[in-house]
mmCIF file of C-alpha atoms and ligand atoms in Angstrom:
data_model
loop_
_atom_site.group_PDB
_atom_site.id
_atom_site.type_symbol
_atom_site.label_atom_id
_atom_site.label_comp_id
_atom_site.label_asym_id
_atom_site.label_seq_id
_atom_site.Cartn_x
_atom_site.Cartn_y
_atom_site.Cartn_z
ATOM 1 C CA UNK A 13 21.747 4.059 45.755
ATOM 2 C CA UNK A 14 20.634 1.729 43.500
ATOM 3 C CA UNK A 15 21.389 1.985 39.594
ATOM 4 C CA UNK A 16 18.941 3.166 37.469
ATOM 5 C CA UNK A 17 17.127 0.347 35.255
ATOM 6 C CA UNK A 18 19.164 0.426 31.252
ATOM 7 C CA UNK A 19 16.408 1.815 28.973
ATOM 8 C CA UNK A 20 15.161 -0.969 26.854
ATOM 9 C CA UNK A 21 15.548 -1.015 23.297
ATOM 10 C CA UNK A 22 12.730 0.533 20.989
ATOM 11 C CA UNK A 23 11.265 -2.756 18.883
ATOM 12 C CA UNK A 24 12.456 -2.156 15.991
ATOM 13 C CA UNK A 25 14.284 0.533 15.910
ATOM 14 C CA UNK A 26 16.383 -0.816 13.327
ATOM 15 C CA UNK A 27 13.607 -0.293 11.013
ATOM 16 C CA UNK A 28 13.902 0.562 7.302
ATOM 17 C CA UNK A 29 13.540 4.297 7.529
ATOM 18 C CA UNK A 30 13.532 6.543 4.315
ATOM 19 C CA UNK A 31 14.893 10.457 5.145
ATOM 20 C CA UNK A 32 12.690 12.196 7.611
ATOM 21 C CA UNK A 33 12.351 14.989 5.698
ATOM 22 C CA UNK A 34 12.837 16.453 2.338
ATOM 23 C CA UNK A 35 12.371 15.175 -1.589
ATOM 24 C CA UNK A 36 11.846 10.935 -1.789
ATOM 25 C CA UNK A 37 13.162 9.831 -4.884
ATOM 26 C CA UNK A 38 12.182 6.203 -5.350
ATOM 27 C CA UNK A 39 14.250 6.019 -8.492
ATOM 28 C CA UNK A 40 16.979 6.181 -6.296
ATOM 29 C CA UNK A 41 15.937 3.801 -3.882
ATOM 30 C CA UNK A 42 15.040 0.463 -6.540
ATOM 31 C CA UNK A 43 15.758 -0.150 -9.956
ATOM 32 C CA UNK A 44 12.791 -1.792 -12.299
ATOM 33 C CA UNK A 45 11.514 -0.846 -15.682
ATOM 34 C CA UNK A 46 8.700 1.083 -14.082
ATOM 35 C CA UNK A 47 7.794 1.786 -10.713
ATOM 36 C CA UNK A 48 4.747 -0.049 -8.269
ATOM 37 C CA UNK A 49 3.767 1.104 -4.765
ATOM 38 C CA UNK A 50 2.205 -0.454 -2.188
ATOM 39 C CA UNK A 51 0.593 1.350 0.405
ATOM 40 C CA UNK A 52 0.010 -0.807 4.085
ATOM 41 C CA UNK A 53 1.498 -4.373 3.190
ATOM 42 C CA UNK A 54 0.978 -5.498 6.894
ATOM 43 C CA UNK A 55 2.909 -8.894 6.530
ATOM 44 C CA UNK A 56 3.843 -8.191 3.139
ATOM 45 C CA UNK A 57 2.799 -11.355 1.118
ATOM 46 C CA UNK A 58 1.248 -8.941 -1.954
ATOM 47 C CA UNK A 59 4.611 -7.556 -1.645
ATOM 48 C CA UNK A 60 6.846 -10.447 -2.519
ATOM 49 C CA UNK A 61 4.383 -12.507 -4.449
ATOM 50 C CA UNK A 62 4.551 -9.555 -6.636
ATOM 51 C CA UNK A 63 8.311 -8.745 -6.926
ATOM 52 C CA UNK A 64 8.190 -12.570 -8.503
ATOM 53 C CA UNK A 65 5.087 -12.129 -10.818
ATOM 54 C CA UNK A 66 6.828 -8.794 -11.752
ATOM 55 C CA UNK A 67 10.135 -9.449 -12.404
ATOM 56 C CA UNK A 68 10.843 -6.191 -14.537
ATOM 57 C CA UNK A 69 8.621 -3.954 -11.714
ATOM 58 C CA UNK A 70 10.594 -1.799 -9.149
ATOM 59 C CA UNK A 71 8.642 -2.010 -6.255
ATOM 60 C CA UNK A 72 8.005 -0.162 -2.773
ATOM 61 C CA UNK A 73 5.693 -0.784 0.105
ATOM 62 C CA UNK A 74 4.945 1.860 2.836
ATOM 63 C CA UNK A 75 4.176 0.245 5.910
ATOM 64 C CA UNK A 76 3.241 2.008 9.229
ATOM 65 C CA UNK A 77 3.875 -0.851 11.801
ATOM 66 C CA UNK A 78 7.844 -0.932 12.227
ATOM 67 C CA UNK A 79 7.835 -4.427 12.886
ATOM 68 C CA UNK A 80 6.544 -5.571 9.734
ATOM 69 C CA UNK A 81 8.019 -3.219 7.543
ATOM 70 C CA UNK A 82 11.033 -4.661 9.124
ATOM 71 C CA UNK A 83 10.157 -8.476 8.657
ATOM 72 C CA UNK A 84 9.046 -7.524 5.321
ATOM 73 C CA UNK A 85 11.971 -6.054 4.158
ATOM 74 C CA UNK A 86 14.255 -8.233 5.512
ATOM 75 C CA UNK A 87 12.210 -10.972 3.902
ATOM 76 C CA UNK A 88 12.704 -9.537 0.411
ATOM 77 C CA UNK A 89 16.238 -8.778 0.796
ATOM 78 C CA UNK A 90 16.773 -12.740 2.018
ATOM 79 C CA UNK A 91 15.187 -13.797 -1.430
ATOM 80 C CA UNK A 92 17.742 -11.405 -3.128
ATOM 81 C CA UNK A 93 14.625 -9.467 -4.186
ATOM 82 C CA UNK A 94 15.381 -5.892 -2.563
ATOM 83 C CA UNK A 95 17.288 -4.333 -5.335
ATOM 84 C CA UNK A 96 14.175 -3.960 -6.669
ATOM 85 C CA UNK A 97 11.864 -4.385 -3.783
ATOM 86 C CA UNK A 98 11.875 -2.613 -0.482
ATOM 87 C CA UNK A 99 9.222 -2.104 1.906
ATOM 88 C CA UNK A 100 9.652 1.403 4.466
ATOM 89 C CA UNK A 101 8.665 1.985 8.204
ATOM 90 C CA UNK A 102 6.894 5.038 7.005
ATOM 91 C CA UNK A 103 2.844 6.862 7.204
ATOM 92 C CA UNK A 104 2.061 6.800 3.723
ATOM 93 C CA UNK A 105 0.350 10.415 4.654
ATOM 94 C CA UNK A 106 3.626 12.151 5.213
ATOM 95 C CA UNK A 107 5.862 10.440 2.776
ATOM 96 C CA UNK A 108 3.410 10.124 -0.625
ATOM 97 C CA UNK A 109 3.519 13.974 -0.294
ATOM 98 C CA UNK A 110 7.266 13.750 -0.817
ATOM 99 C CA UNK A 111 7.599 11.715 -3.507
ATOM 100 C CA UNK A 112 9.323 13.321 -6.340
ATOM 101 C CA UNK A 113 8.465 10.777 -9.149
ATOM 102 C CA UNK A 114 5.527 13.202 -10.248
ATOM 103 C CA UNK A 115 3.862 10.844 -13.261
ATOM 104 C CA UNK A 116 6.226 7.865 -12.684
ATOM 105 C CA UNK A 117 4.395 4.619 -11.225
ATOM 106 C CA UNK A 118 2.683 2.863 -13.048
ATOM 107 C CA UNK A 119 0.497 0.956 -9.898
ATOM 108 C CA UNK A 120 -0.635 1.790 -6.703
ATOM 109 C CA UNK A 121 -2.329 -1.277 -4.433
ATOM 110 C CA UNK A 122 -4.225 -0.589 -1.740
ATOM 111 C CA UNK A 123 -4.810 -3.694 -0.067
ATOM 112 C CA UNK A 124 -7.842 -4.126 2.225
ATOM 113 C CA UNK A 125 -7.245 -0.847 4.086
ATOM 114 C CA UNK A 126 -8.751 1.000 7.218
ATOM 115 C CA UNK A 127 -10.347 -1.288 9.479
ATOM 116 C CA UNK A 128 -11.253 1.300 11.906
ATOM 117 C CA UNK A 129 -15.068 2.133 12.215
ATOM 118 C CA UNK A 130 -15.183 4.664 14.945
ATOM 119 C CA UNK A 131 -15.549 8.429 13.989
ATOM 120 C CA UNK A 132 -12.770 9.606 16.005
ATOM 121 C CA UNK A 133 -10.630 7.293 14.069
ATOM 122 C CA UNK A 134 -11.103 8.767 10.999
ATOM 123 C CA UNK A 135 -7.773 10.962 11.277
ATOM 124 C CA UNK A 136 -6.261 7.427 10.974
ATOM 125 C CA UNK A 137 -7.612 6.844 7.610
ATOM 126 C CA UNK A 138 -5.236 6.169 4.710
ATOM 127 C CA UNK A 139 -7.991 6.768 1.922
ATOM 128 C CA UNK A 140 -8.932 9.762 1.510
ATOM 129 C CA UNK A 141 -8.745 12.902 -0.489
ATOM 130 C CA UNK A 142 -4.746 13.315 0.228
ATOM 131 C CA UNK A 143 -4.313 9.967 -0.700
ATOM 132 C CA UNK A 144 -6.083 10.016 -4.068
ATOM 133 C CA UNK A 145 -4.697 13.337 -4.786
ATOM 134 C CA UNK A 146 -1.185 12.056 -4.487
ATOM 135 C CA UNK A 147 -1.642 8.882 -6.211
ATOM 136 C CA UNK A 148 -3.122 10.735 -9.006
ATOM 137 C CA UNK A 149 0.007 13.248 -9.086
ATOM 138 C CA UNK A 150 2.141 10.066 -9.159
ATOM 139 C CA UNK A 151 0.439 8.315 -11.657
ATOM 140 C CA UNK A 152 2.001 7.865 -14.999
ATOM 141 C CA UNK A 153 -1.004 8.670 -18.012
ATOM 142 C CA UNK A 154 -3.010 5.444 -17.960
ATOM 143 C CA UNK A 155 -1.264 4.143 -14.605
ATOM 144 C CA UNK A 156 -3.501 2.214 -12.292
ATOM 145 C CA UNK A 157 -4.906 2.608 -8.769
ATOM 146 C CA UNK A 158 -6.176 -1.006 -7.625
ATOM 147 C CA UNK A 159 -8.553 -1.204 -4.669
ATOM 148 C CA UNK A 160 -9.784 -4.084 -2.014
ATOM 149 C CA UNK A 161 -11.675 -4.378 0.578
ATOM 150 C CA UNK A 162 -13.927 -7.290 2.385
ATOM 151 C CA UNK A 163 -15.550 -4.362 4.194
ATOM 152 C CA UNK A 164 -18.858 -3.215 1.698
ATOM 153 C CA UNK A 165 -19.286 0.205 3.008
ATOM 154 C CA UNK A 166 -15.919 0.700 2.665
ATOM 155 C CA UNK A 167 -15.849 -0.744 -0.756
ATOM 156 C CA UNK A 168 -18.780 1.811 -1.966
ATOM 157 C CA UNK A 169 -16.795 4.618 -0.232
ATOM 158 C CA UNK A 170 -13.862 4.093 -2.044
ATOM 159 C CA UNK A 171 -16.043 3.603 -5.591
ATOM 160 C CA UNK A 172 -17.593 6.652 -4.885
ATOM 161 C CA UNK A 173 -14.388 8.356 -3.796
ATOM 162 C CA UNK A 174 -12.814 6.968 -7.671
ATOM 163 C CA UNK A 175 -15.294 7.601 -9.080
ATOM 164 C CA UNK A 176 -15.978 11.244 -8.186
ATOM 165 C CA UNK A 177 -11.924 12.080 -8.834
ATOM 166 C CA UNK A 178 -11.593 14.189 -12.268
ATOM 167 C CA UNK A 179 -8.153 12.751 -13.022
ATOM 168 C CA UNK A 180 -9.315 8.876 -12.889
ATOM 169 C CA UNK A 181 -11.649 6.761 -15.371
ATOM 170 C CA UNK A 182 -12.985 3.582 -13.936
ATOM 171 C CA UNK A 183 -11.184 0.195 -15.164
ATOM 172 C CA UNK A 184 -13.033 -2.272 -14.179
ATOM 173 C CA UNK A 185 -14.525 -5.891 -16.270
ATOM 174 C CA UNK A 186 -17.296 -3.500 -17.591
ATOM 175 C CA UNK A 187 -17.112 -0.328 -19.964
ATOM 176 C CA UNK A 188 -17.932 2.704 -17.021
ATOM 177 C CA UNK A 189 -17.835 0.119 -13.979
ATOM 178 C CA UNK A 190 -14.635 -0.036 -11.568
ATOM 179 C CA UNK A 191 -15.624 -3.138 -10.432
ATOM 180 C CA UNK A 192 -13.353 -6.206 -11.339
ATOM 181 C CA UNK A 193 -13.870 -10.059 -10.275
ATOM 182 C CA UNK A 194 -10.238 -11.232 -9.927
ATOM 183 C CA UNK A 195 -7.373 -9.757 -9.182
ATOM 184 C CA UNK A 196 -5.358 -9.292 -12.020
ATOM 185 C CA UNK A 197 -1.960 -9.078 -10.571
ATOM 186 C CA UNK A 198 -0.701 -12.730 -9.609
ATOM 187 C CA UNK A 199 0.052 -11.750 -6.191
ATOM 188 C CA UNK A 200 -2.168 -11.780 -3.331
ATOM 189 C CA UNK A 201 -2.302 -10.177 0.107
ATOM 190 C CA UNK A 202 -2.695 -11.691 3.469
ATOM 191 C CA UNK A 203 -5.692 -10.374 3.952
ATOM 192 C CA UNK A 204 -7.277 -11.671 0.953
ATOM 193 C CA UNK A 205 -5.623 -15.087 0.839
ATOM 194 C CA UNK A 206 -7.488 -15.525 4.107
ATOM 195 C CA UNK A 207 -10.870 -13.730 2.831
ATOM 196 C CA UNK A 208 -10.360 -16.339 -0.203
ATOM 197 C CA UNK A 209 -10.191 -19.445 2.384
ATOM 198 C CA UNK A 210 -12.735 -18.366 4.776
ATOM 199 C CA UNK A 211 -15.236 -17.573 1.527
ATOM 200 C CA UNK A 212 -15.722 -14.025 2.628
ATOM 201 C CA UNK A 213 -16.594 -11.801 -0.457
ATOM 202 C CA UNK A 214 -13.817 -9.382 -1.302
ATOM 203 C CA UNK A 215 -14.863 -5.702 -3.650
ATOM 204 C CA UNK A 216 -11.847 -5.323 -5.998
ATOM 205 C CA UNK A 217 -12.243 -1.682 -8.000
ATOM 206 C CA UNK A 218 -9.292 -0.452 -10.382
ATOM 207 C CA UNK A 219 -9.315 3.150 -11.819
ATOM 208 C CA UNK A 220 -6.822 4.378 -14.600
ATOM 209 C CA UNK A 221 -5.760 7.501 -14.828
ATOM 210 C CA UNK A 222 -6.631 9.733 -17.673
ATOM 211 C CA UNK A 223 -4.210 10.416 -20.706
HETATM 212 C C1 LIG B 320 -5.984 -4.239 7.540
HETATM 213 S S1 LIG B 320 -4.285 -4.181 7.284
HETATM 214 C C2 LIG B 320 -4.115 -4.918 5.642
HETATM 215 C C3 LIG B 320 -2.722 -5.423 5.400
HETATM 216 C C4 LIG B 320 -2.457 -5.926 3.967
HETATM 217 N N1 LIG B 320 -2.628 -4.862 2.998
HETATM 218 C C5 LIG B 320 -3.350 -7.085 3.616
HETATM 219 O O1 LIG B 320 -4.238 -6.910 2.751
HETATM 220 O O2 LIG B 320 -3.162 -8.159 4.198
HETATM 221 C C6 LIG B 320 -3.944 -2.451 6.947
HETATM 222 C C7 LIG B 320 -2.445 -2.168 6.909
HETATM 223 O O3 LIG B 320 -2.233 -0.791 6.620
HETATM 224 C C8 LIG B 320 -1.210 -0.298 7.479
HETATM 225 N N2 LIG B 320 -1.385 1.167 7.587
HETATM 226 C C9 LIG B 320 -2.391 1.820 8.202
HETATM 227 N N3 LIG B 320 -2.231 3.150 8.096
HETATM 228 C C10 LIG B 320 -1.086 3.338 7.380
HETATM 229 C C11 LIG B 320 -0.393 4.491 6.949
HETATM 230 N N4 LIG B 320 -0.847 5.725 7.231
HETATM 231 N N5 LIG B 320 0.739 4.327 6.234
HETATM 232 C C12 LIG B 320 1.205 3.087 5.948
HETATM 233 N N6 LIG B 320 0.596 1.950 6.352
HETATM 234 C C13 LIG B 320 -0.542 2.071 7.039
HETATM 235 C C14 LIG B 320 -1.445 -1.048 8.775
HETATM 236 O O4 LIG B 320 -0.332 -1.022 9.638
HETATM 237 C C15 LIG B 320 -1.753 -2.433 8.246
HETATM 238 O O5 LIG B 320 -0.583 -3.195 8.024
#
């Protein structure tokens, strides 16, 4: 009889994982004098552009796609940044519910988010109304929410959705407006760095939230 084939490997199963279930303490997890979170790095350059702009910034990126959390992390921890930057295999919808640092980050980036279009990919969707309700439960007072997108209905969607939310003011260029030219934060993501070469035009929105 012949022998059955050796299961492959999962890719990546080696991934940075944090626990499956249960209370997240990210306090625990990096040191920094105050906390950043990054939710969907993809390849992660936001990530470690901003551990160096940062230097005092404990920071954490949840990333969905194993194989670059992996990359990611492994990046940070080869430039000796991952005592205070790490970046987890992890949905962002299950773990931001678990976070216990309740009015302890200062940022949250979202980073050019949710390219699907198609209505029954909207489960998929990372923005949303759990999203903003745990960001704004994680918030410190006056901690920021930063926002980009290439995509313009997505980039009105997400103004609206800020906009409409109780516990945020906008924080934009303009007194009342969201809306900011640059991006303040010396780091930039993939995504962008390419929107930047090809001369796409990218919606950047920041919201505070209220003391
Ligand atoms: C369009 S890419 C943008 C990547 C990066 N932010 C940039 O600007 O270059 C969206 C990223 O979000 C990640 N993502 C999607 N849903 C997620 C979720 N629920 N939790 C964590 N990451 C997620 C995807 O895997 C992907 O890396």
């Amino acid at each position: 009889m012949a022998d059955e084939p050796t299961p492959k490997p999962r890719p990546y199963s080696h991934a940075p994982r944090l626990s499956a279930d249960g209370p997240i303490d990210l306090r625990a997890i990096v040191e920094g004098a105050w906390l950043e979170l990054e939710v969907g790095p993809g390849r992660g350059r936001f990530l470690l552009e901003r551990a160096v702009a940062a230097p005092e910034a404990a920071l954490v990126g949840l990333e969905i796609r194993r194989k670059w959390a992996t990359i990611v992390d492994e990046r940070l921890g080869k430039r000796l940044l991952n005592a205070r930057a790490r970046c987890f295999a992890e949905d962002a919808r299950d773990v931001l519910p678990r976070i216990t640092n309740s009015g302890g980050v200062r940022r949250v980036f979202l980073h050019f988010p949710d390219p699907w279009w198609k209505k029954r990919h909207e489960k998929r969707l990372v923005m949303g109304e759990l999203f903003l309700t745990e960001v704004a439960r994680l918030l410190e007072p006056g901690g920021e929410l930063y926002m980009q997108t290439d995509v313009p209905f997505r980039a009105d969607q997400y103004e609206h959705a800020g906009l409409g939310y109780n516990a945020f003011e906008p924080a934009g260029d303009d007194a009342g407006s969201a809306i900011l030219a640059l991006n303040p934060y010396g780091a930039r993501s993939d995504r962008e760095a390419r929107a930047d070469t090809d001369g796409l035009p990218v919606t950047r929105m920041r919201f505070r939230k209220k003391a």
